[in-house]
């Protein structure tokens, strides 16, 4: 596919080689990696960093072994020249690159060992473990003053997936401090059952308590965030489609109450809520996190019975309060035929395939970025789009909503068939100006894939001067299979 010249200078690298960021690293962490401003700061220089998964990157002659590229933030945002490229062939990273592993299909971060540096968490759900195909694995690469170095695997809890092989451990990842001790918990979704690990973690990968979440069976999505304002993260499990609920049930497990050091084991079903993936952010500025979930599969894609999402896909919003999110709440539903939402609902648009929350204009309200990688642009099938919906004092609104494609003025490149712009989206303040950058993955762009990065402003994302950062220029290797750089970003996306 065509590709315009990149706005930032880049150079080719070798997979697995660590490049020192040109921005100076602080001798001590800037405030700590779990503050709101810098929770993705792997090297402690005070800027959030950006992890980009390329699960089909090659490693030597090994196809689709996978890679993760970390682009280091700075006052000028990110560029492909300040980076670390990680694979299972990188010194210190456990395992070995194998055909179809897909290292980097999911990524997130948290300061798991409480040393003040964010740690990178990588899901590899298609990795074989012994003779078990697609058993899956989760790897933590530890942050430090010089960036990401040593790594370890997080072992599934005892008894996990007994009698099953195709579990895909690492299908989803979420972190949050559920018991107020300053050490994040880690939850892992899979095709068998979920697992939650109570922090703190040691650098051997041991957590204080690993727990099998056998209540749910398949756990396609998991989300953590504070929806009741008590300072402790609440947990939401989204098992995915079931025989009785194709839109996917949603369960809430609250954070610790009354000083109990252990998160409670009980869960509450939210009978009016649906979703296969989700994120949490304060959309109305009332101090309580709000849950945004997505169902991107519609009836045209299912090949089965009716009862999936609205045509083209949908998102749902449940607002937090002092009581949290309760079983009596009914969600606010948005799709591309909702008044004010850019575009039009069409079969297979996959609106909600990816989700992120962040404040793009520093007005104090979290905004929602929604990826729709199946959207056609003109006659170009699956060229893809990303839609920004604004937060406000009254909650999520379609006022000033905007849609972005690779044909939008100022966006580098051009929309092309199967680019899948919007397969992953992310909102994060990478240059510390108080406004989140808009980041959109287009893993089908060229043979390697790209991410689009636009700075935030008082009026929202600024396409003029925005950049595309692409896989080979960011250090991945591509052979016969497209590398899919931009398939995964730290925010949620639905794994099909």
Short mmCIF file of C-alpha atoms in Angstrom, two decimals:
data_model
loop_
_atom_site.label_atom_id
_atom_site.label_comp_id
_atom_site.label_asym_id
_atom_site.label_seq_id
_atom_site.Cartn_x
_atom_site.Cartn_y
_atom_site.Cartn_z
CA UNK A 1 0.00 0.00 0.00
CA UNK A 2 1.03 3.58 -0.50
CA UNK A 3 2.67 5.46 2.30
CA UNK A 4 3.60 9.13 2.50
CA UNK A 5 6.91 10.18 3.98
CA UNK A 6 6.86 10.21 7.76
CA UNK A 7 6.98 13.56 9.49
CA UNK A 8 9.47 12.38 12.09
CA UNK A 9 12.95 11.11 11.29
CA UNK A 10 13.31 7.37 11.78
CA UNK A 11 15.85 4.68 11.08
CA UNK A 12 15.62 0.94 10.68
CA UNK A 13 16.52 -1.26 13.62
CA UNK A 14 16.90 -4.92 14.43
CA UNK A 15 14.20 -6.70 16.40
CA UNK A 16 15.28 -7.18 20.00
CA UNK A 17 17.80 -4.32 20.05
CA UNK A 18 17.34 -1.73 22.81
CA UNK A 19 17.90 1.89 21.82
CA UNK A 20 18.57 4.44 24.53
CA UNK A 21 16.01 7.25 24.55
CA UNK A 22 17.45 10.57 23.48
CA UNK A 23 15.45 12.31 26.21
CA UNK A 24 17.44 12.24 29.46
CA UNK A 25 16.24 9.82 32.12
CA UNK A 26 15.83 11.07 35.66
CA UNK A 27 18.03 9.49 38.32
CA UNK A 28 14.90 8.89 40.44
CA UNK A 29 11.37 8.26 39.25
CA UNK A 30 9.19 11.26 38.49
CA UNK A 31 6.46 11.07 41.17
CA UNK A 32 6.11 7.33 40.68
CA UNK A 33 4.72 5.28 37.86
CA UNK A 34 1.21 4.92 39.27
CA UNK A 35 0.24 8.59 39.32
CA UNK A 36 -2.44 9.66 36.88
CA UNK A 37 0.05 11.55 34.70
CA UNK A 38 2.78 8.98 34.28
CA UNK A 39 1.45 5.48 34.84
CA UNK A 40 3.11 4.32 31.60
CA UNK A 41 6.52 5.85 32.42
CA UNK A 42 8.95 2.95 32.05
CA UNK A 43 12.18 4.95 32.50
CA UNK A 44 11.13 7.50 35.15
CA UNK A 45 11.78 10.61 33.06
CA UNK A 46 8.34 12.06 33.76
CA UNK A 47 6.78 11.32 30.37
CA UNK A 48 4.28 8.61 29.56
CA UNK A 49 5.57 6.06 27.08
CA UNK A 50 3.65 4.21 24.39
CA UNK A 51 3.69 0.42 23.99
CA UNK A 52 2.67 -0.84 20.54
CA UNK A 53 2.02 -4.50 19.85
CA UNK A 54 2.97 -6.06 16.50
CA UNK A 55 1.83 -9.66 17.03
CA UNK A 56 2.65 -10.82 13.50
CA UNK A 57 6.17 -9.42 13.34
CA UNK A 58 8.76 -11.96 12.21
CA UNK A 59 11.82 -12.96 14.16
CA UNK A 60 14.49 -14.10 11.74
CA UNK A 61 12.79 -16.80 9.69
CA UNK A 62 10.05 -17.32 12.29
CA UNK A 63 6.75 -15.89 11.09
CA UNK A 64 4.27 -14.16 13.44
CA UNK A 65 6.50 -14.58 16.47
CA UNK A 66 5.48 -11.08 17.54
CA UNK A 67 7.11 -7.98 18.98
CA UNK A 68 6.33 -5.00 21.21
CA UNK A 69 7.83 -1.59 20.48
CA UNK A 70 7.97 0.95 23.31
CA UNK A 71 8.14 4.53 22.04
CA UNK A 72 9.44 6.86 24.74
CA UNK A 73 7.50 10.05 25.47
CA UNK A 74 9.09 13.50 25.59
CA UNK A 75 8.20 17.18 25.30
CA UNK A 76 7.84 16.57 21.57
CA UNK A 77 5.71 13.43 22.07
CA UNK A 78 7.00 10.13 20.62
CA UNK A 79 9.07 9.26 17.59
CA UNK A 80 10.42 6.03 16.15
CA UNK A 81 14.00 6.97 17.09
CA UNK A 82 13.46 6.78 20.86
CA UNK A 83 12.41 3.21 21.32
CA UNK A 84 12.93 -0.23 22.77
CA UNK A 85 12.01 -3.28 20.69
CA UNK A 86 11.15 -6.41 22.64
CA UNK A 87 10.64 -9.97 21.44
CA UNK A 88 10.99 -13.41 22.96
CA UNK A 89 14.50 -13.41 21.53
CA UNK A 90 15.46 -10.28 23.51
CA UNK A 91 18.04 -10.97 26.19
CA UNK A 92 16.27 -11.36 29.52
CA UNK A 93 12.83 -12.06 28.06
CA UNK A 94 11.71 -15.64 28.80
CA UNK A 95 10.62 -18.05 26.10
CA UNK A 96 11.64 -18.33 22.48
CA UNK A 97 10.11 -16.97 19.27
CA UNK A 98 7.93 -19.58 17.61
CA UNK A 99 5.73 -19.50 14.56
CA UNK A 100 2.34 -18.01 15.39
CA UNK A 101 3.08 -17.08 19.02
CA UNK A 102 1.85 -13.51 18.52
CA UNK A 103 3.89 -11.93 21.34
CA UNK A 104 2.28 -8.51 21.93
CA UNK A 105 -1.33 -9.30 21.06
CA UNK A 106 -2.28 -7.47 24.27
CA UNK A 107 -0.27 -4.90 26.25
CA UNK A 108 -0.72 -2.84 29.39
CA UNK A 109 1.39 -1.48 32.24
CA UNK A 110 1.55 -0.88 35.99
CA UNK A 111 4.24 -0.55 38.66
CA UNK A 112 3.84 -4.12 39.86
CA UNK A 113 6.92 -4.18 42.12
CA UNK A 114 6.41 -0.65 43.52
CA UNK A 115 9.85 0.66 42.62
CA UNK A 116 8.45 3.83 41.00
CA UNK A 117 8.89 2.69 37.39
CA UNK A 118 6.08 1.33 35.27
CA UNK A 119 6.42 -2.28 34.16
CA UNK A 120 5.28 -3.53 30.76
CA UNK A 121 2.82 -6.43 30.74
CA UNK A 122 2.54 -8.42 27.50
CA UNK A 123 -0.08 -11.01 26.63
CA UNK A 124 0.75 -13.83 24.19
CA UNK A 125 -2.50 -15.80 24.12
CA UNK A 126 -1.57 -17.96 21.12
CA UNK A 127 1.70 -19.23 22.58
CA UNK A 128 2.07 -22.99 22.90
CA UNK A 129 3.14 -24.25 26.31
CA UNK A 130 4.62 -27.70 26.05
CA UNK A 131 2.27 -29.73 23.89
CA UNK A 132 -0.69 -27.46 24.63
CA UNK A 133 -1.43 -25.33 21.58
CA UNK A 134 -2.46 -21.72 22.35
CA UNK A 135 -2.19 -22.25 26.08
CA UNK A 136 -1.02 -18.63 26.31
CA UNK A 137 1.43 -16.67 28.45
CA UNK A 138 1.82 -13.32 30.20
CA UNK A 139 5.23 -11.62 30.48
CA UNK A 140 6.28 -8.69 32.68
CA UNK A 141 9.23 -6.59 31.49
CA UNK A 142 10.50 -4.55 34.43
CA UNK A 143 10.99 -0.80 34.19
CA UNK A 144 14.10 1.00 35.44
CA UNK A 145 16.01 4.28 35.13
CA UNK A 146 17.42 2.98 31.85
CA UNK A 147 14.13 1.66 30.52
CA UNK A 148 12.87 -1.87 30.11
CA UNK A 149 15.36 -4.61 30.87
CA UNK A 150 14.81 -7.96 32.58
CA UNK A 151 11.54 -9.89 32.35
CA UNK A 152 9.66 -12.82 33.83
CA UNK A 153 6.51 -14.78 33.10
CA UNK A 154 3.44 -14.73 35.32
CA UNK A 155 2.38 -18.31 35.94
CA UNK A 156 -1.31 -19.23 35.80
CA UNK A 157 -2.78 -20.21 39.20
CA UNK A 158 -2.72 -23.85 40.27
CA UNK A 159 -5.44 -25.82 38.52
CA UNK A 160 -5.94 -23.24 35.80
CA UNK A 161 -7.63 -24.64 32.67
CA UNK A 162 -7.59 -28.23 33.88
CA UNK A 163 -8.27 -30.61 31.02
CA UNK A 164 -8.25 -27.85 28.42
CA UNK A 165 -5.51 -26.74 26.05
CA UNK A 166 -6.81 -23.88 23.89
CA UNK A 167 -7.02 -21.43 26.80
CA UNK A 168 -5.32 -18.33 25.34
CA UNK A 169 -4.12 -17.02 28.71
CA UNK A 170 -3.44 -13.28 28.26
CA UNK A 171 -6.45 -12.61 26.00
CA UNK A 172 -7.10 -9.48 28.09
CA UNK A 173 -5.17 -7.63 30.80
CA UNK A 174 -6.16 -5.13 33.49
CA UNK A 175 -4.44 -3.57 36.48
CA UNK A 176 -5.63 -1.56 39.45
CA UNK A 177 -5.17 -1.25 43.21
CA UNK A 178 -8.22 -3.00 44.67
CA UNK A 179 -7.16 -2.96 48.33
CA UNK A 180 -5.52 0.45 48.76
CA UNK A 181 -2.05 -0.81 49.65
CA UNK A 182 -0.39 1.00 46.74
CA UNK A 183 0.42 -2.26 44.94
CA UNK A 184 -1.62 -2.89 41.79
CA UNK A 185 -3.50 -6.11 41.28
CA UNK A 186 -3.27 -7.82 37.89
CA UNK A 187 -6.20 -9.58 36.21
CA UNK A 188 -5.82 -11.81 33.16
CA UNK A 189 -8.61 -12.96 30.86
CA UNK A 190 -8.56 -16.05 28.70
CA UNK A 191 -10.67 -18.54 26.81
CA UNK A 192 -10.81 -20.86 29.82
CA UNK A 193 -11.12 -18.78 32.99
CA UNK A 194 -9.84 -15.57 34.48
CA UNK A 195 -7.12 -15.06 37.07
CA UNK A 196 -6.44 -12.24 39.50
CA UNK A 197 -3.11 -11.69 41.26
CA UNK A 198 -2.92 -9.60 44.43
CA UNK A 199 0.19 -7.41 44.48
CA UNK A 200 2.87 -6.56 45.28
CA UNK A 201 4.90 -8.69 42.88
CA UNK A 202 8.50 -9.73 43.13
CA UNK A 203 10.75 -9.74 40.08
CA UNK A 204 10.49 -13.50 40.00
CA UNK A 205 6.86 -12.99 38.95
CA UNK A 206 5.41 -14.10 42.27
CA UNK A 207 2.33 -12.27 43.53
CA UNK A 208 1.03 -12.21 47.08
CA UNK A 209 -2.05 -14.22 46.08
CA UNK A 210 -3.05 -15.73 42.72
CA UNK A 211 -6.78 -16.53 42.40
CA UNK A 212 -8.60 -18.52 39.72
CA UNK A 213 -11.79 -16.78 38.65
CA UNK A 214 -13.61 -20.01 37.79
CA UNK A 215 -17.03 -18.42 38.22
CA UNK A 216 -17.04 -17.12 34.66
CA UNK A 217 -15.54 -19.74 32.40
CA UNK A 218 -14.35 -17.84 29.33
CA UNK A 219 -13.33 -14.30 30.26
CA UNK A 220 -12.88 -12.29 27.08
CA UNK A 221 -12.56 -8.92 28.83
CA UNK A 222 -11.61 -7.53 32.23
CA UNK A 223 -11.59 -3.90 33.42
CA UNK A 224 -10.43 -2.18 36.61
CA UNK A 225 -11.18 1.32 37.88
CA UNK A 226 -12.71 3.22 40.79
CA UNK A 227 -16.45 3.74 40.13
CA UNK A 228 -17.55 4.54 43.69
CA UNK A 229 -14.94 7.15 44.67
CA UNK A 230 -13.46 5.24 47.61
CA UNK A 231 -9.96 5.25 46.14
CA UNK A 232 -9.87 1.51 45.48
CA UNK A 233 -10.29 -0.03 42.04
CA UNK A 234 -13.38 -2.05 41.27
CA UNK A 235 -13.21 -4.96 38.86
CA UNK A 236 -15.51 -5.84 35.98
CA UNK A 237 -15.47 -9.18 34.20
CA UNK A 238 -16.85 -9.44 30.66
CA UNK A 239 -16.97 -13.14 29.73
CA UNK A 240 -18.00 -12.49 26.12
CA UNK A 241 -20.85 -14.08 24.17
CA UNK A 242 -22.73 -16.87 25.91
CA UNK A 243 -25.51 -19.12 24.71
CA UNK A 244 -28.05 -17.01 26.55
CA UNK A 245 -26.46 -13.59 26.01
CA UNK A 246 -24.65 -12.94 22.75
CA UNK A 247 -23.96 -9.32 23.73
CA UNK A 248 -22.01 -10.63 26.70
CA UNK A 249 -22.82 -10.43 30.42
CA UNK A 250 -21.08 -8.00 32.76
CA UNK A 251 -20.17 -8.71 36.39
CA UNK A 252 -18.80 -6.30 38.98
CA UNK A 253 -16.49 -7.22 41.84
CA UNK A 254 -16.02 -4.22 44.17
CA UNK A 255 -12.76 -3.10 45.68
CA UNK A 256 -11.96 -3.55 49.35
CA UNK A 257 -14.34 -2.06 51.91
CA UNK A 258 -13.84 -1.33 55.62
CA UNK A 259 -10.10 -1.89 55.57
CA UNK A 260 -10.21 -5.56 54.58
CA UNK A 261 -6.82 -6.24 52.93
CA UNK A 262 -8.27 -8.86 50.57
CA UNK A 263 -10.59 -7.95 47.70
CA UNK A 264 -14.01 -9.60 48.18
CA UNK A 265 -14.79 -12.77 46.27
CA UNK A 266 -18.43 -11.98 45.56
CA UNK A 267 -19.58 -10.63 42.20
CA UNK A 268 -22.78 -8.96 41.12
CA UNK A 269 -24.34 -9.37 37.71
CA UNK A 270 -25.37 -6.18 35.91
CA UNK A 271 -28.42 -7.52 34.07
CA UNK A 272 -28.93 -4.50 31.81
CA UNK A 273 -25.28 -4.16 30.77
CA UNK A 274 -23.52 -5.82 27.84
CA UNK A 275 -19.98 -5.87 26.53
CA UNK A 276 -17.03 -7.85 25.24
CA UNK A 277 -14.41 -5.24 26.28
CA UNK A 278 -14.41 -2.08 28.36
CA UNK A 279 -12.62 0.93 29.86
CA UNK A 280 -13.23 3.24 32.83
CA UNK A 281 -12.90 7.04 32.99
CA UNK A 282 -14.69 10.00 34.56
CA UNK A 283 -16.85 11.26 31.68
CA UNK A 284 -18.87 13.80 33.65
CA UNK A 285 -16.23 15.11 36.07
CA UNK A 286 -18.10 14.09 39.24
CA UNK A 287 -15.15 12.18 40.71
CA UNK A 288 -16.54 8.73 39.97
CA UNK A 289 -15.25 6.49 37.21
CA UNK A 290 -17.73 5.53 34.51
CA UNK A 291 -17.74 2.19 32.68
CA UNK A 292 -17.74 2.16 28.87
CA UNK A 293 -18.23 -1.23 27.22
CA UNK A 294 -18.35 -2.32 23.60
CA UNK A 295 -20.02 -4.99 21.50
CA UNK A 296 -18.51 -4.74 18.02
CA UNK A 297 -19.97 -7.92 16.50
CA UNK A 298 -23.33 -7.48 14.75
CA UNK A 299 -25.66 -10.06 13.29
CA UNK A 300 -24.08 -9.79 9.84
CA UNK A 301 -20.79 -11.09 11.24
CA UNK A 302 -22.05 -13.85 13.50
CA UNK A 303 -23.18 -16.43 10.99
CA UNK A 304 -25.64 -17.53 13.62
CA UNK A 305 -28.69 -16.36 15.52
CA UNK A 306 -29.78 -12.77 15.90
CA UNK A 307 -29.15 -10.83 19.10
CA UNK A 308 -25.69 -9.30 18.79
CA UNK A 309 -24.97 -5.55 18.70
CA UNK A 310 -26.89 -2.85 16.89
CA UNK A 311 -26.00 -2.86 13.21
CA UNK A 312 -22.32 -1.98 12.85
CA UNK A 313 -21.53 -2.32 16.57
CA UNK A 314 -22.24 -0.28 19.69
CA UNK A 315 -20.85 1.08 22.94
CA UNK A 316 -22.61 1.39 26.30
CA UNK A 317 -22.03 3.76 29.24
CA UNK A 318 -22.82 3.15 32.90
CA UNK A 319 -22.12 6.05 35.26
CA UNK A 320 -20.40 5.64 38.61
CA UNK A 321 -21.67 7.08 41.90
CA UNK A 322 -21.13 6.80 45.66
CA UNK A 323 -22.92 3.46 45.36
CA UNK A 324 -20.77 2.42 42.42
CA UNK A 325 -22.50 0.86 39.42
CA UNK A 326 -25.59 -1.02 40.54
CA UNK A 327 -27.66 -3.85 39.12
CA UNK A 328 -30.64 -1.56 38.53
CA UNK A 329 -28.80 0.79 36.15
CA UNK A 330 -29.59 0.78 32.47
CA UNK A 331 -26.80 1.79 30.09
CA UNK A 332 -26.75 4.66 27.63
CA UNK A 333 -26.19 3.12 24.19
CA UNK A 334 -24.39 4.76 21.24
CA UNK A 335 -23.92 3.46 17.72
CA UNK A 336 -23.42 5.03 14.32
CA UNK A 337 -27.10 5.70 13.80
CA UNK A 338 -27.29 7.59 17.11
CA UNK A 339 -27.93 11.26 16.38
CA UNK A 340 -24.64 13.14 16.25
CA UNK A 341 -22.35 10.12 15.96
CA UNK A 342 -20.24 10.48 12.79
CA UNK A 343 -20.80 7.95 10.03
CA UNK A 344 -23.66 5.57 9.39
CA UNK A 345 -24.27 2.11 10.80
CA UNK A 346 -23.44 -0.57 8.25
CA UNK A 347 -22.96 -4.31 8.46
CA UNK A 348 -19.56 -5.27 9.84
CA UNK A 349 -18.31 -1.77 10.73
CA UNK A 350 -17.06 -3.13 14.07
CA UNK A 351 -17.79 0.13 15.91
CA UNK A 352 -16.36 -0.53 19.38
CA UNK A 353 -13.69 -3.00 18.33
CA UNK A 354 -11.34 -0.78 20.36
CA UNK A 355 -11.94 1.77 23.12
CA UNK A 356 -10.00 4.36 25.11
CA UNK A 357 -10.74 7.19 27.54
CA UNK A 358 -8.71 10.36 28.10
CA UNK A 359 -9.06 14.13 28.21
CA UNK A 360 -8.03 15.47 24.79
CA UNK A 361 -8.70 19.15 25.52
CA UNK A 362 -8.01 19.50 29.28
CA UNK A 363 -11.57 20.50 30.12
CA UNK A 364 -11.72 18.07 33.05
CA UNK A 365 -13.97 15.54 31.35
CA UNK A 366 -12.73 12.24 29.96
CA UNK A 367 -13.51 11.72 26.28
CA UNK A 368 -14.08 8.38 24.54
CA UNK A 369 -12.24 7.26 21.40
CA UNK A 370 -13.95 4.41 19.54
CA UNK A 371 -12.30 2.36 16.81
CA UNK A 372 -14.30 1.02 13.88
CA UNK A 373 -11.80 -0.90 11.74
CA UNK A 374 -14.44 -2.54 9.54
CA UNK A 375 -15.80 0.80 8.35
CA UNK A 376 -15.65 1.34 4.59
CA UNK A 377 -14.33 4.68 3.38
CA UNK A 378 -16.11 5.22 0.12
CA UNK A 379 -15.65 1.96 -1.76
CA UNK A 380 -12.62 0.94 0.29
CA UNK A 381 -13.71 -1.96 2.49
CA UNK A 382 -12.30 -2.09 6.03
CA UNK A 383 -10.27 1.08 5.55
CA UNK A 384 -11.40 1.97 9.07
CA UNK A 385 -12.26 4.99 11.15
CA UNK A 386 -11.94 6.30 14.72
CA UNK A 387 -14.69 8.35 16.36
CA UNK A 388 -14.18 10.74 19.26
CA UNK A 389 -17.13 11.39 21.58
CA UNK A 390 -16.79 14.14 24.17
CA UNK A 391 -17.29 14.04 27.91
CA UNK A 392 -19.24 16.85 29.57
CA UNK A 393 -20.92 17.82 32.85
CA UNK A 394 -23.91 15.78 31.72
CA UNK A 395 -21.85 12.79 30.63
CA UNK A 396 -20.93 11.47 27.21
CA UNK A 397 -22.29 13.62 24.42
CA UNK A 398 -22.30 13.63 20.64
CA UNK A 399 -21.83 17.41 20.61
CA UNK A 400 -18.54 18.19 18.79
CA UNK A 401 -18.12 14.49 17.99
CA UNK A 402 -15.57 13.90 15.24
CA UNK A 403 -14.59 11.03 12.99
CA UNK A 404 -11.09 10.47 11.59
CA UNK A 405 -9.94 8.35 8.67
CA UNK A 406 -6.78 8.35 6.61
CA UNK A 407 -8.64 10.61 4.18
CA UNK A 408 -9.23 13.25 6.86
CA UNK A 409 -7.42 16.50 6.04
CA UNK A 410 -4.06 16.59 7.83
CA UNK A 411 -3.90 12.86 8.53
CA UNK A 412 -0.84 11.44 6.72
CA UNK A 413 -1.41 8.86 4.02
CA UNK A 414 -4.61 7.77 2.33
CA UNK A 415 -7.40 5.38 3.16
CA UNK A 416 -6.95 2.00 1.51
CA UNK A 417 -8.75 -1.31 1.56
CA UNK A 418 -8.02 -3.42 4.65
CA UNK A 419 -5.89 -0.80 6.46
CA UNK A 420 -8.14 -1.40 9.51
CA UNK A 421 -7.54 2.07 10.89
CA UNK A 422 -9.04 1.92 14.39
CA UNK A 423 -8.24 -1.72 15.18
CA UNK A 424 -6.62 -0.29 18.32
CA UNK A 425 -6.99 3.19 19.82
CA UNK A 426 -5.43 4.97 22.77
CA UNK A 427 -5.64 8.38 24.47
CA UNK A 428 -2.55 9.36 26.51
CA UNK A 429 -0.69 12.58 27.31
CA UNK A 430 2.73 11.72 25.89
CA UNK A 431 4.23 15.23 25.96
CA UNK A 432 2.97 16.29 29.41
CA UNK A 433 1.01 19.32 28.20
CA UNK A 434 -2.15 18.20 30.00
CA UNK A 435 -3.97 17.11 26.83
CA UNK A 436 -4.09 13.53 25.64
CA UNK A 437 -2.66 12.62 22.27
CA UNK A 438 -4.95 10.65 19.97
CA UNK A 439 -3.32 7.40 18.87
CA UNK A 440 -4.89 5.06 16.32
CA UNK A 441 -3.49 1.77 15.05
CA UNK A 442 -3.77 0.79 11.38
CA UNK A 443 -2.22 -2.70 11.44
CA UNK A 444 -3.12 -3.39 7.81
CA UNK A 445 -1.25 -0.35 6.47
CA UNK A 446 1.49 -1.47 4.08
CA UNK A 447 3.09 -4.77 5.03
CA UNK A 448 4.09 -3.66 8.51
CA UNK A 449 1.29 -1.52 10.00
CA UNK A 450 1.35 2.00 11.42
CA UNK A 451 0.04 4.12 14.28
CA UNK A 452 -1.27 7.66 13.83
CA UNK A 453 -0.38 10.14 16.59
CA UNK A 454 -2.07 13.57 16.83
CA UNK A 455 -1.46 16.05 19.64
CA UNK A 456 -4.30 17.31 21.80
CA UNK A 457 -5.43 20.93 21.99
CA UNK A 458 -8.17 23.09 23.49
CA UNK A 459 -10.32 22.15 20.52
CA UNK A 460 -9.37 18.47 20.47
CA UNK A 461 -7.01 16.40 18.29
CA UNK A 462 -4.96 18.36 15.75
CA UNK A 463 -4.53 16.45 12.46
CA UNK A 464 -2.23 19.15 11.04
CA UNK A 465 1.33 18.15 11.83
CA UNK A 466 0.30 14.70 13.03
CA UNK A 467 2.51 11.74 12.20
CA UNK A 468 2.36 8.11 11.18
CA UNK A 469 4.90 5.85 12.87
CA UNK A 470 5.21 2.56 11.05
CA UNK A 471 6.49 -0.86 11.99
CA UNK A 472 9.67 -1.37 10.00
CA UNK A 473 10.85 2.16 10.75
CA UNK A 474 10.17 1.43 14.42
CA UNK A 475 12.32 -1.69 14.42
CA UNK A 476 10.13 -4.69 13.63
CA UNK A 477 10.91 -7.30 10.99
CA UNK A 478 8.38 -8.35 8.36
CA UNK A 479 8.63 -11.40 6.12
CA UNK A 480 5.77 -13.18 4.34
CA UNK A 481 3.07 -12.19 6.85
CA UNK A 482 2.06 -8.58 7.55
CA UNK A 483 3.59 -7.43 10.84
CA UNK A 484 0.40 -5.84 12.24
CA UNK A 485 2.22 -3.03 14.07
CA UNK A 486 -0.60 -1.15 15.82
CA UNK A 487 -2.80 -4.21 16.37
CA UNK A 488 -2.52 -3.66 20.14
CA UNK A 489 -2.25 -0.51 22.27
CA UNK A 490 -2.59 -0.23 26.08
CA UNK A 491 -6.31 0.54 25.93
CA UNK A 492 -8.96 -2.13 25.43
CA UNK A 493 -9.80 -3.92 22.21
CA UNK A 494 -12.05 -6.88 21.53
CA UNK A 495 -10.19 -10.09 20.84
CA UNK A 496 -12.24 -12.16 18.41
#
